[in-house]
Amino acid sequence: EDAGRLGAFQARIDAEQKIEPNDWMPEAYRRTLIRQIAQHAHSEIVGMLPEGNWITRAPSLRRKAALLAKVQDEGGHGLYLYAAAETLGVARETLVEQLLSGGAKYSSIFNYPTLTWADIGAIGWLVDGAAIMNQIPLCRCSYGPYARAMIRVCKEESFHQRQGYEIMTVLARGTTAQRAMAQDALDRWWWPCLMMFGPPDGESQHSDASTRWKIKRFSNDELRQKFVDATVPQGHYLGLSFPDPALRFDEATSHWHYGAIDWDEFRAVLRGDGPCNRDRLAARNRAHENGAWVREAALAFAEKRRRKAAA
Ligand code: FAQ
C-alpha cells in the first residue's frame, strides 16, 4: 500500500502539483521540510540581531526608518515561516525551544558581527542578495504553504537588497574614509556570504532527496555560482574589489571563477564556534525572558474571554 502511495505522491510532484497540509506525504518529506523551514524561520529571527545593532545609530532619519522597516519585515518572515512549519504538525513552541536551547541550526551568516554602518549596506546587498538567489526557486517548491510564503518574502527581500546596494553606492561615492569603510565591509562579508549556500554539492547530504521532491530546484553550487555571477559586476560598478585573488571571468564558460572557500571556518560556525554564536543565542534568550509577561498577559486575556463566552 505504501509503495502505491509513494508512487502517487512522486507522480504529483513530477506533474508540478503542490502538496498541501492535509495530503498524504512520506515521513521523510515531512521531516526535511520541518528541518528546512524551521532553520529558515530561525535565520530570519536571529537575522534581526546584526542589523538591529545599528537601528539606534543609523546616520539619518531616512536610513533609520528604512532599517527599522527591514528588520520588522524579517520578524514577519520568521512568523510566516513558523506558521508554514506548523502546518506540518510541529508546534511553534517546540521550534522556539530548540532555537533557544542551542539545539537548532540557523544560517551561518548571522554569526558575524556588524562593526560599522557599511556592514548594513553589505548585508542588504550581499546577504539579502544571496537570500533572494536561494529563495526565488523556493517560490516553486512542491510544498504549497512554503512556496506561497516565499512569494511575499522575496518581494520584501528585493526591497532589502536595493536599500543595501544604495547604502553601498553612497559610501563608495563618498569620502576616502567612507569608501574604505565600504571596501572593508565587502572584504569581511564576501566569503561568509558564499557559505550561505551550504556545503559543496558533493557533501550536501540532503540535496538528492530534496531535488527529487522539488524542494530544491538548483544545487548549492549552482546557486552560489549564480550569486557570484550577478554580484561581481555590481561590486566592480561601485569601484570596489573582491577579497579573492583567484577571481576572474572565464570566457570559455561565461562565469566568474572564484577561489577556494574555507570550509573549516563554515564547519566551526555550524558547531557554534563562530565570532558571535554565543552572543546571538544569549540575546534571543534574553528577549524571550523579557517577553514572558506578554505571553502571560495574552494567556490570561484568552482565559478571561473563554470564561465570558462560557457564562
Ligand atoms: N548555515 O545537505 P545540505 C535569511 C546545514 S537567508 C547553517 O546542503 P540543505 C534572510 C544544513 O542545514 C538565510 N547551516 O542542506 C535574511 C544541513 O544541516 P542539518 C536562511 C547550513 O537543507 C537576510 C547541513 O548543513 N535561508 O534569513 C548552512 O539541502 C538578511 C548539510 O547541508 C534559508 O534557510 C548555512 N549556511 O541545503 C534575514 C533558505 N548551509 O539540517 C535577515 C532555505 C547548510 O542536516 C537579514 N534553506 N547548512 O543539521 C535552504 O535552501 C537549504 O536548507 C540550504 C541548505 C541551501 C541552506
mmCIF file with all atom_site columns, N, CA and C in Angstrom, residues 50 53-54 109-116 119 123 188-189 275-276 279-280:
data_model
loop_
_atom_site.group_PDB
_atom_site.id
_atom_site.type_symbol
_atom_site.label_atom_id
_atom_site.label_alt_id
_atom_site.label_comp_id
_atom_site.label_asym_id
_atom_site.label_entity_id
_atom_site.label_seq_id
_atom_site.pdbx_PDB_ins_code
_atom_site.Cartn_x
_atom_site.Cartn_y
_atom_site.Cartn_z
_atom_site.occupancy
_atom_site.B_iso_or_equiv
_atom_site.pdbx_formal_charge
_atom_site.auth_seq_id
_atom_site.auth_comp_id
_atom_site.auth_asym_id
_atom_site.auth_atom_id
_atom_site.pdbx_PDB_model_num
ATOM 1  N N  . PRO A 1 50  ? 21.973 41.241 13.970 1.00 0.00 ? 50  PRO A N  1
ATOM 2  C CA . PRO A 1 50  ? 23.124 42.021 13.482 1.00 0.00 ? 50  PRO A CA 1
ATOM 3  C C  . PRO A 1 50  ? 22.714 43.419 13.021 1.00 0.00 ? 50  PRO A C  1
ATOM 4  N N  . ASN A 1 53  ? 21.390 45.929 15.776 1.00 0.00 ? 53  ASN A N  1
ATOM 5  C CA . ASN A 1 53  ? 22.534 46.579 16.423 1.00 0.00 ? 53  ASN A CA 1
ATOM 6  C C  . ASN A 1 53  ? 22.766 48.014 15.932 1.00 0.00 ? 53  ASN A C  1
ATOM 7  N N  . TRP A 1 54  ? 22.290 48.341 14.701 1.00 0.00 ? 54  TRP A N  1
ATOM 8  C CA . TRP A 1 54  ? 22.560 49.667 14.131 1.00 0.00 ? 54  TRP A CA 1
ATOM 9  C C  . TRP A 1 54  ? 21.339 50.578 14.064 1.00 0.00 ? 54  TRP A C  1
ATOM 10 N N  . ILE A 1 109 ? 25.558 32.842 8.444  1.00 0.00 ? 109 ILE A N  1
ATOM 11 C CA . ILE A 1 109 ? 25.907 34.244 8.180  1.00 0.00 ? 109 ILE A CA 1
ATOM 12 C C  . ILE A 1 109 ? 25.605 35.159 9.372  1.00 0.00 ? 109 ILE A C  1
ATOM 13 N N  . PHE A 1 110 ? 24.636 34.769 10.196 1.00 0.00 ? 110 PHE A N  1
ATOM 14 C CA . PHE A 1 110 ? 24.221 35.680 11.264 1.00 0.00 ? 110 PHE A CA 1
ATOM 15 C C  . PHE A 1 110 ? 25.092 35.564 12.505 1.00 0.00 ? 110 PHE A C  1
ATOM 16 N N  . ASN A 1 111 ? 26.181 34.818 12.389 1.00 0.00 ? 111 ASN A N  1
ATOM 17 C CA . ASN A 1 111 ? 27.140 34.712 13.487 1.00 0.00 ? 111 ASN A CA 1
ATOM 18 C C  . ASN A 1 111 ? 28.361 35.596 13.278 1.00 0.00 ? 111 ASN A C  1
ATOM 19 N N  . TYR A 1 112 ? 28.245 36.566 12.360 1.00 0.00 ? 112 TYR A N  1
ATOM 20 C CA . TYR A 1 112 ? 29.336 37.520 12.133 1.00 0.00 ? 112 TYR A CA 1
ATOM 21 C C  . TYR A 1 112 ? 28.898 38.887 12.646 1.00 0.00 ? 112 TYR A C  1
ATOM 22 N N  . PRO A 1 113 ? 29.854 39.691 13.131 1.00 0.00 ? 113 PRO A N  1
ATOM 23 C CA . PRO A 1 113 ? 29.490 40.977 13.747 1.00 0.00 ? 113 PRO A CA 1
ATOM 24 C C  . PRO A 1 113 ? 29.266 42.099 12.726 1.00 0.00 ? 113 PRO A C  1
ATOM 25 N N  . THR A 1 114 ? 28.474 43.094 13.102 1.00 0.00 ? 114 THR A N  1
ATOM 26 C CA . THR A 1 114 ? 28.278 44.301 12.285 1.00 0.00 ? 114 THR A CA 1
ATOM 27 C C  . THR A 1 114 ? 29.086 45.434 12.920 1.00 0.00 ? 114 THR A C  1
ATOM 28 N N  . LEU A 1 115 ? 30.285 45.661 12.393 1.00 0.00 ? 115 LEU A N  1
ATOM 29 C CA . LEU A 1 115 ? 31.228 46.576 13.053 1.00 0.00 ? 115 LEU A CA 1
ATOM 30 C C  . LEU A 1 115 ? 31.038 48.036 12.672 1.00 0.00 ? 115 LEU A C  1
ATOM 31 N N  . THR A 1 116 ? 30.592 48.303 11.450 1.00 0.00 ? 116 THR A N  1
ATOM 32 C CA . THR A 1 116 ? 30.421 49.703 11.023 1.00 0.00 ? 116 THR A CA 1
ATOM 33 C C  . THR A 1 116 ? 29.092 49.844 10.274 1.00 0.00 ? 116 THR A C  1
ATOM 34 N N  . ASP A 1 119 ? 28.458 47.866 7.139  1.00 0.00 ? 119 ASP A N  1
ATOM 35 C CA . ASP A 1 119 ? 28.004 46.475 7.238  1.00 0.00 ? 119 ASP A CA 1
ATOM 36 C C  . ASP A 1 119 ? 26.507 46.374 6.953  1.00 0.00 ? 119 ASP A C  1
ATOM 37 N N  . ILE A 1 123 ? 25.182 43.916 4.208  1.00 0.00 ? 123 ILE A N  1
ATOM 38 C CA . ILE A 1 123 ? 24.188 42.867 4.499  1.00 0.00 ? 123 ILE A CA 1
ATOM 39 C C  . ILE A 1 123 ? 23.041 42.948 3.508  1.00 0.00 ? 123 ILE A C  1
ATOM 40 N N  . ARG A 1 188 ? 34.973 41.693 4.524  1.00 0.00 ? 188 ARG A N  1
ATOM 41 C CA . ARG A 1 188 ? 34.589 40.797 5.625  1.00 0.00 ? 188 ARG A CA 1
ATOM 42 C C  . ARG A 1 188 ? 33.368 39.939 5.311  1.00 0.00 ? 188 ARG A C  1
ATOM 43 N N  . TRP A 1 189 ? 32.430 40.449 4.487  1.00 0.00 ? 189 TRP A N  1
ATOM 44 C CA . TRP A 1 189 ? 31.172 39.707 4.274  1.00 0.00 ? 189 TRP A CA 1
ATOM 45 C C  . TRP A 1 189 ? 31.208 38.769 3.081  1.00 0.00 ? 189 TRP A C  1
ATOM 46 N N  . PRO A 1 275 ? 32.230 33.828 15.340 1.00 0.00 ? 275 PRO A N  1
ATOM 47 C CA . PRO A 1 275 ? 32.537 35.001 16.165 1.00 0.00 ? 275 PRO A CA 1
ATOM 48 C C  . PRO A 1 275 ? 31.388 35.421 17.098 1.00 0.00 ? 275 PRO A C  1
ATOM 49 N N  . CYS A 1 276 ? 30.123 35.201 16.702 1.00 0.00 ? 276 CYS A N  1
ATOM 50 C CA . CYS A 1 276 ? 29.008 35.733 17.523 1.00 0.00 ? 276 CYS A CA 1
ATOM 51 C C  . CYS A 1 276 ? 27.987 34.681 17.955 1.00 0.00 ? 276 CYS A C  1
ATOM 52 N N  . ASP A 1 279 ? 26.785 35.148 21.578 1.00 0.00 ? 279 ASP A N  1
ATOM 53 C CA . ASP A 1 279 ? 26.051 36.417 21.739 1.00 0.00 ? 279 ASP A CA 1
ATOM 54 C C  . ASP A 1 279 ? 24.647 36.319 21.165 1.00 0.00 ? 279 ASP A C  1
ATOM 55 N N  . ARG A 1 280 ? 24.542 35.726 19.987 1.00 0.00 ? 280 ARG A N  1
ATOM 56 C CA . ARG A 1 280 ? 23.224 35.669 19.330 1.00 0.00 ? 280 ARG A CA 1
ATOM 57 C C  . ARG A 1 280 ? 22.244 34.870 20.172 1.00 0.00 ? 280 ARG A C  1
#
